[in-house]
Amino acid sequence: MALVTPGGCARLSVAPTVNVRRRMTTFATLSPPRGETVDWVEATNSFFERDSRPIMLFDGVCNLCNGGVRFVRDNDRNRRIRYEALQSEAGSKLLRRSGRAPDDISSVVLVEQDRSYIKSEAVLKIMEYIDLPFPQLAFFLHFVPLFLRDFVYDNVANNRYTIFGRSESCEVYYD
């Protein structure tokens, strides 16, 4: 028990010890480790062994995303970007490499050999790879604070099926 004295200090008094038996109930236990952990960067390095171009991950059934891929492909005369649907096995592995859940299709992702970009950062980085005037536009859009760019991005992404619809299957894009 603590008593406060006029000086503001606390004085403790000790109560006599009493033996009280308490029942212990187990609420949770630690699970044993599940095998080995996977180094997703190492596991996906083969994607960049023969071809070092970045990979644009997109929602393969989203009409807006498919239109975005067509736009990038049409404005990328030098074929500097590759494409992969988020729903594919490769897309799932590359999402994990990027630190995302393997089933997270909420954002476009650009995966480079040494780094990944998501949301508005991915869009701006993609713009840097395609033809003029988009690299210059990306330069100026970097002056817009990230939280504002991602706010706009998230609002469009969260309503993309409602506004633009979805397709039954993923379009395949070849280089």
PDB file of N, CA, C and O in Angstrom, residues 18-51:
ATOM      1  N   VAL A  18       0.943 -13.628   2.271  1.00  0.00           N
ATOM      2  CA  VAL A  18      -0.078 -14.648   2.411  1.00  0.00           C
ATOM      3  C   VAL A  18       0.108 -15.626   1.263  1.00  0.00           C
ATOM      4  O   VAL A  18       0.294 -15.227   0.119  1.00  0.00           O
ATOM      5  N   ASN A  19       0.077 -16.892   1.559  1.00  0.00           N
ATOM      6  CA  ASN A  19       0.193 -17.907   0.517  1.00  0.00           C
ATOM      7  C   ASN A  19      -1.152 -18.080  -0.171  1.00  0.00           C
ATOM      8  O   ASN A  19      -2.100 -18.524   0.446  1.00  0.00           O
ATOM      9  N   VAL A  20      -1.220 -17.664  -1.427  1.00  0.00           N
ATOM     10  CA  VAL A  20      -2.448 -17.796  -2.195  1.00  0.00           C
ATOM     11  C   VAL A  20      -2.142 -18.706  -3.370  1.00  0.00           C
ATOM     12  O   VAL A  20      -1.183 -18.491  -4.099  1.00  0.00           O
ATOM     13  N   ARG A  21      -2.943 -19.732  -3.537  1.00  0.00           N
ATOM     14  CA  ARG A  21      -2.763 -20.638  -4.684  1.00  0.00           C
ATOM     15  C   ARG A  21      -3.607 -20.127  -5.824  1.00  0.00           C
ATOM     16  O   ARG A  21      -4.794 -19.901  -5.666  1.00  0.00           O
ATOM     17  N   ARG A  22      -2.967 -19.945  -6.965  1.00  0.00           N
ATOM     18  CA  ARG A  22      -3.685 -19.495  -8.146  1.00  0.00           C
ATOM     19  C   ARG A  22      -3.598 -20.566  -9.200  1.00  0.00           C
ATOM     20  O   ARG A  22      -2.578 -21.205  -9.376  1.00  0.00           O
ATOM     21  N   ARG A  23      -4.696 -20.709  -9.917  1.00  0.00           N
ATOM     22  CA  ARG A  23      -4.678 -21.647 -11.032  1.00  0.00           C
ATOM     23  C   ARG A  23      -4.142 -20.933 -12.254  1.00  0.00           C
ATOM     24  O   ARG A  23      -4.516 -19.802 -12.536  1.00  0.00           O
ATOM     25  N   MET A  24      -3.263 -21.589 -12.973  1.00  0.00           N
ATOM     26  CA  MET A  24      -2.693 -21.037 -14.184  1.00  0.00           C
ATOM     27  C   MET A  24      -3.440 -21.631 -15.374  1.00  0.00           C
ATOM     28  O   MET A  24      -3.652 -22.830 -15.450  1.00  0.00           O
ATOM     29  N   THR A  25      -3.848 -20.775 -16.292  1.00  0.00           N
ATOM     30  CA  THR A  25      -4.502 -21.212 -17.517  1.00  0.00           C
ATOM     31  C   THR A  25      -3.643 -20.772 -18.690  1.00  0.00           C
ATOM     32  O   THR A  25      -3.194 -19.635 -18.741  1.00  0.00           O
ATOM     33  N   THR A  26      -3.438 -21.679 -19.611  1.00  0.00           N
ATOM     34  CA  THR A  26      -2.650 -21.354 -20.789  1.00  0.00           C
ATOM     35  C   THR A  26      -3.558 -20.710 -21.822  1.00  0.00           C
ATOM     36  O   THR A  26      -4.558 -21.287 -22.233  1.00  0.00           O
ATOM     37  N   PHE A  27      -3.220 -19.492 -22.211  1.00  0.00           N
ATOM     38  CA  PHE A  27      -3.996 -18.786 -23.214  1.00  0.00           C
ATOM     39  C   PHE A  27      -3.407 -18.940 -24.602  1.00  0.00           C
ATOM     40  O   PHE A  27      -4.105 -18.944 -25.586  1.00  0.00           O
ATOM     41  N   ALA A  28      -2.108 -18.997 -24.693  1.00  0.00           N
ATOM     42  CA  ALA A  28      -1.461 -19.106 -25.993  1.00  0.00           C
ATOM     43  C   ALA A  28      -0.119 -19.803 -25.830  1.00  0.00           C
ATOM     44  O   ALA A  28       0.492 -19.745 -24.769  1.00  0.00           O
ATOM     45  N   THR A  29       0.299 -20.455 -26.864  1.00  0.00           N
ATOM     46  CA  THR A  29       1.606 -21.084 -26.865  1.00  0.00           C
ATOM     47  C   THR A  29       2.359 -20.637 -28.106  1.00  0.00           C
ATOM     48  O   THR A  29       1.753 -20.232 -29.099  1.00  0.00           O
ATOM     49  N   LEU A  30       3.643 -20.714 -28.045  1.00  0.00           N
ATOM     50  CA  LEU A  30       4.456 -20.388 -29.205  1.00  0.00           C
ATOM     51  C   LEU A  30       4.483 -21.578 -30.140  1.00  0.00           C
ATOM     52  O   LEU A  30       4.678 -22.704 -29.708  1.00  0.00           O
ATOM     53  N   SER A  31       4.276 -21.311 -31.403  1.00  0.00           N
ATOM     54  CA  SER A  31       4.355 -22.381 -32.389  1.00  0.00           C
ATOM     55  C   SER A  31       5.813 -22.648 -32.700  1.00  0.00           C
ATOM     56  O   SER A  31       6.623 -21.730 -32.747  1.00  0.00           O
ATOM     57  N   PRO A  32       6.127 -23.896 -32.958  1.00  0.00           N
ATOM     58  CA  PRO A  32       7.502 -24.182 -33.363  1.00  0.00           C
ATOM     59  C   PRO A  32       7.757 -23.563 -34.730  1.00  0.00           C
ATOM     60  O   PRO A  32       6.835 -23.386 -35.517  1.00  0.00           O
ATOM     61  N   PRO A  33       8.986 -23.199 -35.022  1.00  0.00           N
ATOM     62  CA  PRO A  33       9.282 -22.598 -36.326  1.00  0.00           C
ATOM     63  C   PRO A  33       8.862 -23.518 -37.466  1.00  0.00           C
ATOM     64  O   PRO A  33       9.017 -24.726 -37.374  1.00  0.00           O
ATOM     65  N   ARG A  34       8.337 -22.940 -38.525  1.00  0.00           N
ATOM     66  CA  ARG A  34       7.880 -23.711 -39.680  1.00  0.00           C
ATOM     67  C   ARG A  34       9.029 -23.893 -40.664  1.00  0.00           C
ATOM     68  O   ARG A  34       9.246 -23.067 -41.533  1.00  0.00           O
ATOM     69  N   GLY A  35       9.731 -24.951 -40.558  1.00  0.00           N
ATOM     70  CA  GLY A  35      10.789 -25.242 -41.518  1.00  0.00           C
ATOM     71  C   GLY A  35      11.746 -24.081 -41.655  1.00  0.00           C
ATOM     72  O   GLY A  35      12.036 -23.362 -40.712  1.00  0.00           O
ATOM     73  N   GLU A  36      12.225 -23.870 -42.828  1.00  0.00           N
ATOM     74  CA  GLU A  36      13.156 -22.784 -43.069  1.00  0.00           C
ATOM     75  C   GLU A  36      12.431 -21.573 -43.634  1.00  0.00           C
ATOM     76  O   GLU A  36      11.435 -21.688 -44.314  1.00  0.00           O
ATOM     77  N   THR A  37      12.952 -20.407 -43.338  1.00  0.00           N
ATOM     78  CA  THR A  37      12.385 -19.192 -43.911  1.00  0.00           C
ATOM     79  C   THR A  37      12.987 -18.991 -45.293  1.00  0.00           C
ATOM     80  O   THR A  37      14.118 -19.367 -45.551  1.00  0.00           O
ATOM     81  N   VAL A  38      12.209 -18.396 -46.165  1.00  0.00           N
ATOM     82  CA  VAL A  38      12.640 -18.219 -47.550  1.00  0.00           C
ATOM     83  C   VAL A  38      13.173 -16.809 -47.741  1.00  0.00           C
ATOM     84  O   VAL A  38      12.527 -15.840 -47.353  1.00  0.00           O
ATOM     85  N   ASP A  39      14.324 -16.698 -48.336  1.00  0.00           N
ATOM     86  CA  ASP A  39      14.874 -15.414 -48.742  1.00  0.00           C
ATOM     87  C   ASP A  39      14.316 -15.142 -50.130  1.00  0.00           C
ATOM     88  O   ASP A  39      14.796 -15.688 -51.121  1.00  0.00           O
ATOM     89  N   TRP A  40      13.264 -14.303 -50.214  1.00  0.00           N
ATOM     90  CA  TRP A  40      12.560 -14.095 -51.475  1.00  0.00           C
ATOM     91  C   TRP A  40      13.387 -13.348 -52.508  1.00  0.00           C
ATOM     92  O   TRP A  40      13.181 -13.504 -53.697  1.00  0.00           O
ATOM     93  N   VAL A  41      14.337 -12.547 -52.067  1.00  0.00           N
ATOM     94  CA  VAL A  41      15.224 -11.891 -53.028  1.00  0.00           C
ATOM     95  C   VAL A  41      16.066 -12.952 -53.717  1.00  0.00           C
ATOM     96  O   VAL A  41      16.174 -12.990 -54.942  1.00  0.00           O
ATOM     97  N   GLU A  42      16.641 -13.846 -52.913  1.00  0.00           N
ATOM     98  CA  GLU A  42      17.448 -14.929 -53.475  1.00  0.00           C
ATOM     99  C   GLU A  42      16.592 -15.867 -54.330  1.00  0.00           C
ATOM    100  O   GLU A  42      17.006 -16.289 -55.412  1.00  0.00           O
ATOM    101  N   ALA A  43      15.381 -16.149 -53.869  1.00  0.00           N
ATOM    102  CA  ALA A  43      14.506 -17.085 -54.582  1.00  0.00           C
ATOM    103  C   ALA A  43      14.022 -16.539 -55.923  1.00  0.00           C
ATOM    104  O   ALA A  43      13.626 -17.306 -56.799  1.00  0.00           O
ATOM    105  N   THR A  44      14.035 -15.215 -56.083  1.00  0.00           N
ATOM    106  CA  THR A  44      13.540 -14.618 -57.328  1.00  0.00           C
ATOM    107  C   THR A  44      14.641 -13.973 -58.164  1.00  0.00           C
ATOM    108  O   THR A  44      14.349 -13.293 -59.142  1.00  0.00           O
ATOM    109  N   ASN A  45      15.878 -14.158 -57.784  1.00  0.00           N
ATOM    110  CA  ASN A  45      16.989 -13.588 -58.562  1.00  0.00           C
ATOM    111  C   ASN A  45      17.012 -14.115 -59.989  1.00  0.00           C
ATOM    112  O   ASN A  45      17.506 -13.442 -60.888  1.00  0.00           O
ATOM    113  N   SER A  46      16.467 -15.307 -60.212  1.00  0.00           N
ATOM    114  CA  SER A  46      16.465 -15.877 -61.567  1.00  0.00           C
ATOM    115  C   SER A  46      15.663 -15.010 -62.538  1.00  0.00           C
ATOM    116  O   SER A  46      15.910 -15.052 -63.741  1.00  0.00           O
ATOM    117  N   PHE A  47      14.721 -14.222 -62.037  1.00  0.00           N
ATOM    118  CA  PHE A  47      13.948 -13.334 -62.903  1.00  0.00           C
ATOM    119  C   PHE A  47      14.830 -12.253 -63.540  1.00  0.00           C
ATOM    120  O   PHE A  47      14.452 -11.649 -64.539  1.00  0.00           O
ATOM    121  N   PHE A  48      15.989 -12.001 -62.922  1.00  0.00           N
ATOM    122  CA  PHE A  48      16.860 -10.923 -63.391  1.00  0.00           C
ATOM    123  C   PHE A  48      18.202 -11.419 -63.928  1.00  0.00           C
ATOM    124  O   PHE A  48      19.043 -10.612 -64.273  1.00  0.00           O
ATOM    125  N   GLU A  49      18.397 -12.736 -63.994  1.00  0.00           N
ATOM    126  CA  GLU A  49      19.680 -13.256 -64.468  1.00  0.00           C
ATOM    127  C   GLU A  49      19.932 -12.947 -65.938  1.00  0.00           C
ATOM    128  O   GLU A  49      20.992 -12.472 -66.307  1.00  0.00           O
ATOM    129  N   ARG A  50      18.985 -13.241 -66.798  1.00  0.00           N
ATOM    130  CA  ARG A  50      19.150 -13.018 -68.235  1.00  0.00           C
ATOM    131  C   ARG A  50      18.595 -11.687 -68.708  1.00  0.00           C
ATOM    132  O   ARG A  50      18.917 -11.221 -69.786  1.00  0.00           O
ATOM    133  N   ASP A  51      17.704 -11.111 -67.922  1.00  0.00           N
ATOM    134  CA  ASP A  51      17.021  -9.883 -68.321  1.00  0.00           C
ATOM    135  C   ASP A  51      16.915  -8.968 -67.109  1.00  0.00           C
ATOM    136  O   ASP A  51      16.177  -9.261 -66.170  1.00  0.00           O
TER     137      ASP A  51
END
